Short mmCIF file of C-alpha atoms in Angstrom, two decimals:
data_model
loop_
_atom_site.label_atom_id
_atom_site.label_comp_id
_atom_site.label_asym_id
_atom_site.label_seq_id
_atom_site.Cartn_x
_atom_site.Cartn_y
_atom_site.Cartn_z
CA UNK A 1 22.01 15.93 -16.30
CA UNK A 2 22.31 19.05 -13.82
CA UNK A 3 20.07 22.29 -14.39
CA UNK A 4 19.10 25.08 -12.57
CA UNK A 5 15.94 24.70 -10.49
CA UNK A 6 14.07 25.97 -7.42
CA UNK A 7 14.03 23.38 -4.60
CA UNK A 8 11.71 24.57 -1.50
CA UNK A 9 14.41 24.21 1.15
CA UNK A 10 16.76 26.26 -0.46
CA UNK A 11 14.18 29.25 -0.89
CA UNK A 12 16.22 30.10 -4.42
CA UNK A 13 17.71 28.57 -7.65
CA UNK A 14 20.49 26.27 -7.19
CA UNK A 15 22.11 23.80 -9.89
CA UNK A 16 21.52 20.14 -9.32
CA UNK A 17 19.83 17.06 -10.67
CA UNK A 18 16.36 16.72 -10.15
CA UNK A 19 15.12 13.55 -8.70
CA UNK A 20 11.28 12.38 -8.09
CA UNK A 21 10.88 10.04 -5.32
CA UNK A 22 8.06 7.65 -4.17
CA UNK A 23 8.69 6.84 -0.63
CA UNK A 24 6.51 4.29 1.56
CA UNK A 25 5.79 5.05 5.11
CA UNK A 26 4.30 3.10 7.85
CA UNK A 27 3.07 6.10 9.51
CA UNK A 28 5.48 5.76 12.33
CA UNK A 29 8.30 8.42 12.76
CA UNK A 30 11.66 7.45 10.70
CA UNK A 31 10.04 4.38 9.17
CA UNK A 32 9.93 5.30 5.53
CA UNK A 33 11.73 3.49 2.68
CA UNK A 34 11.87 4.49 -1.17
CA UNK A 35 10.03 2.52 -3.33
CA UNK A 36 11.04 3.97 -6.76
CA UNK A 37 12.57 7.48 -8.02
CA UNK A 38 12.95 8.74 -11.39
CA UNK A 39 15.63 11.29 -12.60
CA UNK A 40 14.22 14.74 -13.92
CA UNK A 41 15.87 15.37 -17.01
CA UNK A 42 13.27 17.24 -19.54
CA UNK A 43 16.03 18.27 -22.12
CA UNK A 44 16.95 14.60 -22.45
CA UNK A 45 13.72 12.55 -22.36
CA UNK A 46 11.09 15.62 -22.39
CA UNK A 47 9.22 14.38 -19.58
CA UNK A 48 7.75 16.34 -16.86
CA UNK A 49 7.71 15.65 -13.07
CA UNK A 50 4.11 14.86 -13.34
CA UNK A 51 4.93 12.23 -15.90
CA UNK A 52 7.53 10.91 -13.59
CA UNK A 53 4.74 10.94 -10.76
CA UNK A 54 2.28 9.10 -12.92
CA UNK A 55 4.82 6.54 -14.14
CA UNK A 56 5.89 5.32 -10.53
CA UNK A 57 2.18 5.21 -9.52
CA UNK A 58 1.27 3.05 -12.51
CA UNK A 59 4.13 0.88 -11.42
CA UNK A 60 3.11 0.39 -7.84
CA UNK A 61 -0.50 -0.09 -8.76
CA UNK A 62 0.26 -2.85 -11.71
CA UNK A 63 2.65 -4.66 -9.08
CA UNK A 64 -0.09 -4.76 -6.60
CA UNK A 65 2.45 -5.37 -3.59
CA UNK A 66 1.74 -2.20 -1.60
CA UNK A 67 -0.92 -2.44 1.10
CA UNK A 68 -1.03 1.26 1.77
CA UNK A 69 -3.83 2.88 0.19
CA UNK A 70 -3.44 6.85 0.99
CA UNK A 71 -1.33 8.67 -1.51
CA UNK A 72 0.35 11.88 -0.03
CA UNK A 73 1.99 14.58 -2.03
CA UNK A 74 2.25 18.33 -2.63
CA UNK A 75 0.37 20.76 -4.69
CA UNK A 76 2.90 20.34 -7.40
CA UNK A 77 1.41 16.89 -8.59
CA UNK A 78 -2.43 17.88 -7.49
CA UNK A 79 -3.52 18.28 -11.20
CA UNK A 80 -6.59 17.00 -12.65
CA UNK A 81 -5.00 14.39 -14.66
CA UNK A 82 -3.05 12.70 -11.66
CA UNK A 83 -6.17 13.09 -9.51
CA UNK A 84 -8.50 11.27 -11.95
CA UNK A 85 -5.80 8.49 -12.53
CA UNK A 86 -5.40 8.23 -8.61
CA UNK A 87 -9.29 8.00 -8.14
CA UNK A 88 -9.61 5.44 -11.07
CA UNK A 89 -7.37 3.03 -9.33
CA UNK A 90 -9.24 3.25 -6.01
CA UNK A 91 -6.78 5.05 -3.99
CA UNK A 92 -7.34 7.89 -1.56
CA UNK A 93 -5.16 10.98 -1.44
CA UNK A 94 -4.34 13.71 0.76
CA UNK A 95 -2.65 16.92 -1.06
CA UNK A 96 -2.37 20.46 -0.84
CA UNK A 97 -3.86 23.19 -3.11
CA UNK A 98 -2.79 26.54 -4.11
CA UNK A 99 -5.12 29.59 -3.24
CA UNK A 100 -5.79 30.13 -6.66
CA UNK A 101 -7.26 26.73 -7.64
CA UNK A 102 -10.75 26.87 -9.09
CA UNK A 103 -13.37 25.28 -7.10
CA UNK A 104 -17.25 25.12 -6.17
CA UNK A 105 -19.68 24.06 -3.45
CA UNK A 106 -22.71 24.34 -5.25
CA UNK A 107 -23.59 24.36 -9.01
CA UNK A 108 -25.49 27.63 -8.68
CA UNK A 109 -22.51 29.41 -7.48
CA UNK A 110 -20.01 28.34 -10.11
CA UNK A 111 -16.29 28.02 -9.86
CA UNK A 112 -14.34 30.86 -7.79
CA UNK A 113 -10.86 30.86 -6.26
CA UNK A 114 -9.99 28.78 -3.40
CA UNK A 115 -9.01 31.68 -1.23
CA UNK A 116 -12.33 33.42 -1.87
CA UNK A 117 -14.35 30.44 -0.33
CA UNK A 118 -16.12 31.53 2.92
CA UNK A 119 -15.77 29.03 5.79
CA UNK A 120 -18.63 26.67 6.57
CA UNK A 121 -21.35 27.12 9.22
CA UNK A 122 -19.81 24.60 11.42
CA UNK A 123 -16.32 25.90 10.91
CA UNK A 124 -13.27 23.97 9.62
CA UNK A 125 -13.05 21.42 12.18
CA UNK A 126 -14.75 18.94 9.72
CA UNK A 127 -13.74 20.19 6.69
CA UNK A 128 -16.11 21.14 3.64
CA UNK A 129 -17.06 19.21 0.64
CA UNK A 130 -16.32 20.73 -2.73
CA UNK A 131 -15.61 20.06 -6.34
CA UNK A 132 -12.39 21.03 -8.15
CA UNK A 133 -12.66 22.35 -11.96
CA UNK A 134 -11.84 19.38 -14.45
CA UNK A 135 -12.03 16.76 -11.80
CA UNK A 136 -15.62 14.45 -11.74
CA UNK A 137 -15.90 13.94 -7.85
CA UNK A 138 -16.16 15.34 -4.90
CA UNK A 139 -13.16 16.05 -2.50
CA UNK A 140 -13.02 17.36 0.97
CA UNK A 141 -11.24 20.59 1.96
CA UNK A 142 -9.82 21.73 5.20
CA UNK A 143 -7.77 24.79 6.31
CA UNK A 144 -4.80 24.08 8.60
CA UNK A 145 -3.13 27.41 10.45
CA UNK A 146 0.28 27.00 11.61
CA UNK A 147 1.41 28.34 15.03
CA UNK A 148 3.18 31.20 12.63
CA UNK A 149 0.17 32.33 10.74
CA UNK A 150 0.81 30.31 7.75
CA UNK A 151 -2.06 28.99 6.07
CA UNK A 152 -2.32 25.44 4.13
CA UNK A 153 -5.25 24.12 2.42
CA UNK A 154 -5.18 20.63 2.65
CA UNK A 155 -7.63 18.36 0.05
CA UNK A 156 -8.44 14.79 0.45
CA UNK A 157 -10.95 12.05 -1.36
CA UNK A 158 -11.48 10.63 1.97
CA UNK A 159 -15.09 11.70 2.35
CA UNK A 160 -16.06 10.20 5.45
CA UNK A 161 -18.94 12.14 7.54
CA UNK A 162 -16.63 12.29 10.46
CA UNK A 163 -13.19 12.54 9.24
CA UNK A 164 -11.19 14.16 12.17
CA UNK A 165 -9.13 17.14 11.66
CA UNK A 166 -6.42 15.26 13.63
CA UNK A 167 -6.25 12.66 11.08
CA UNK A 168 -5.82 15.13 8.26
CA UNK A 169 -2.97 16.82 10.34
CA UNK A 170 -1.31 13.39 10.90
CA UNK A 171 -1.52 12.95 7.04
CA UNK A 172 0.44 16.36 6.68
CA UNK A 173 3.04 15.58 8.94
CA UNK A 174 3.63 12.07 7.42
CA UNK A 175 4.04 13.51 4.04
CA UNK A 176 7.09 15.37 5.30
CA UNK A 177 8.77 12.29 5.68
CA UNK A 178 9.85 12.49 2.16
CA UNK A 179 11.97 15.58 3.13
CA UNK A 180 13.62 13.64 5.76
CA UNK A 181 14.34 11.23 3.27
CA UNK A 182 15.75 13.63 0.95
CA UNK A 183 18.02 15.21 3.60
CA UNK A 184 19.48 11.85 4.94
CA UNK A 185 19.95 10.42 1.10
CA UNK A 186 22.13 13.21 0.51
CA UNK A 187 23.88 13.53 3.77
CA UNK A 188 24.73 10.03 4.10
CA UNK A 189 25.36 8.67 0.43
CA UNK A 190 27.25 11.23 -1.07
CA UNK A 191 24.51 11.50 -3.72
CA UNK A 192 25.57 14.97 -4.33
CA UNK A 193 29.31 14.34 -4.52
CA UNK A 194 29.64 12.53 -7.75
CA UNK A 195 32.39 13.97 -10.07
CA UNK A 196 31.14 12.11 -13.35
CA UNK A 197 30.40 14.28 -16.39
CA UNK A 198 28.57 11.39 -18.41
CA UNK A 199 24.86 11.05 -17.70
CA UNK A 200 24.88 7.32 -17.53
CA UNK A 201 27.73 7.27 -15.04
CA UNK A 202 25.60 9.90 -12.92
CA UNK A 203 22.61 7.62 -13.11
CA UNK A 204 24.77 4.52 -12.07
CA UNK A 205 26.15 6.69 -9.03
CA UNK A 206 22.57 7.73 -7.84
CA UNK A 207 21.55 4.03 -8.11
CA UNK A 208 24.28 2.87 -5.99
CA UNK A 209 23.35 5.71 -3.54
CA UNK A 210 19.81 4.62 -3.39
CA UNK A 211 20.84 0.87 -2.44
CA UNK A 212 23.29 1.97 -0.07
CA UNK A 213 20.47 4.17 1.54
CA UNK A 214 18.55 1.17 1.75
CA UNK A 215 21.06 -1.38 3.18
CA UNK A 216 21.87 1.34 5.59
CA UNK A 217 18.27 1.85 6.55
CA UNK A 218 17.69 -1.91 7.23
CA UNK A 219 21.27 -2.32 9.18
CA UNK A 220 19.59 0.54 11.33
CA UNK A 221 16.46 -1.30 11.79
CA UNK A 222 17.95 -4.35 12.98
CA UNK A 223 20.22 -2.41 15.47
CA UNK A 224 17.33 -0.50 16.69
CA UNK A 225 18.88 2.75 16.02
CA UNK A 226 18.42 5.69 13.38
CA UNK A 227 19.96 5.75 9.98
CA UNK A 228 22.33 8.33 11.30
CA UNK A 229 23.34 6.34 14.38
CA UNK A 230 24.04 3.38 12.18
CA UNK A 231 25.99 5.52 9.93
CA UNK A 232 28.15 6.99 12.79
CA UNK A 233 28.36 3.32 14.42
CA UNK A 234 30.08 1.79 11.34
CA UNK A 235 33.26 3.75 11.97
CA UNK A 236 33.08 3.00 15.72
CA UNK A 237 35.17 -0.36 15.63
CA UNK A 238 38.05 0.80 13.61
CA UNK A 239 38.46 4.01 15.44
CA UNK A 240 38.29 2.02 18.76
CA UNK A 241 40.86 -0.31 17.28
CA UNK A 242 43.27 2.60 16.10
CA UNK A 243 42.99 4.12 19.67
CA UNK A 244 44.08 0.61 21.14
CA UNK A 245 46.81 0.10 18.46
CA UNK A 246 48.23 3.14 17.50
CA UNK A 247 50.04 3.14 14.17
CA UNK A 248 52.28 6.14 15.01
CA UNK A 249 53.48 6.07 18.52
CA UNK A 250 53.85 9.29 20.54
CA UNK A 251 57.12 10.82 21.17
CA UNK A 252 58.01 10.60 24.93
#
C-alpha cells in the first residue's frame, strides 16, 4: 500500500501509506478524537481522497451521533461535489481556497480568479459574500494574513451578517488539530514501524494503532495529562521498580 506522495509537512516526495482522517474536536486545545479513517490506496480500489472524504462524511451523517455541525477541511477537499453534499446535509463548513478558484461577486462581473478580486469597501474584517463556479449557494470569503506575510483565503457557508473575523481565525486554528493528531499518532503508536508486506496485515496494524491511540487519549484524559505525558507515565512505575531493585548489582 505504500506509494510516493507529497505530505505538506515534508515539503517533498516521500514513500508511505496515505491516510484520510475524520477527527472530532471540542474546540479546546488538545481535545480531539478520530472518528473514522480510510487508507488511500488508489491502485487497489481506484478511490480518490475525495471519495474517502465523502464516504466518512456520509457515515457520520447516517449515524447521527455527532452534535458538532461545522466541518473544517483544507482546499484539497473543497471541490464543488463535496461542498454541495455538505450543504444538502445542513452542515456549515470552513475551508480554504486556492487562489485560482473561479468566483464572482455579482452576475454582471462574471467569474474570475479568486486572487484578482479586489477588497470590499469595508475591508476584509467582515468578509465578502461570493459565489463559486458550479456551487449553487453563496459563501463568505475572508482574507487572513499571517505575521510572515503568507495569505490564506478562508471560505465558509456561515453567512451571518456579523460573523466576526475572530471566529474565522479560531476555526482555522482548530482545523490544525488534525495535524496534531497525525503527529502524535505516528510518534506514540508505532504506526510507521510496521514491517509487514501484506496489505491486510498492514491494515490490521493501523487498526491496532488507532485503537491504541484512542485508549491512550482516554487514559490521559482521566489523569488530566496530555497524551505525551500519559505515554511517558506508562514506563515510570517499571523504571522506579528497577531503580529500587537492581537486577544487576554494581561492582564495589
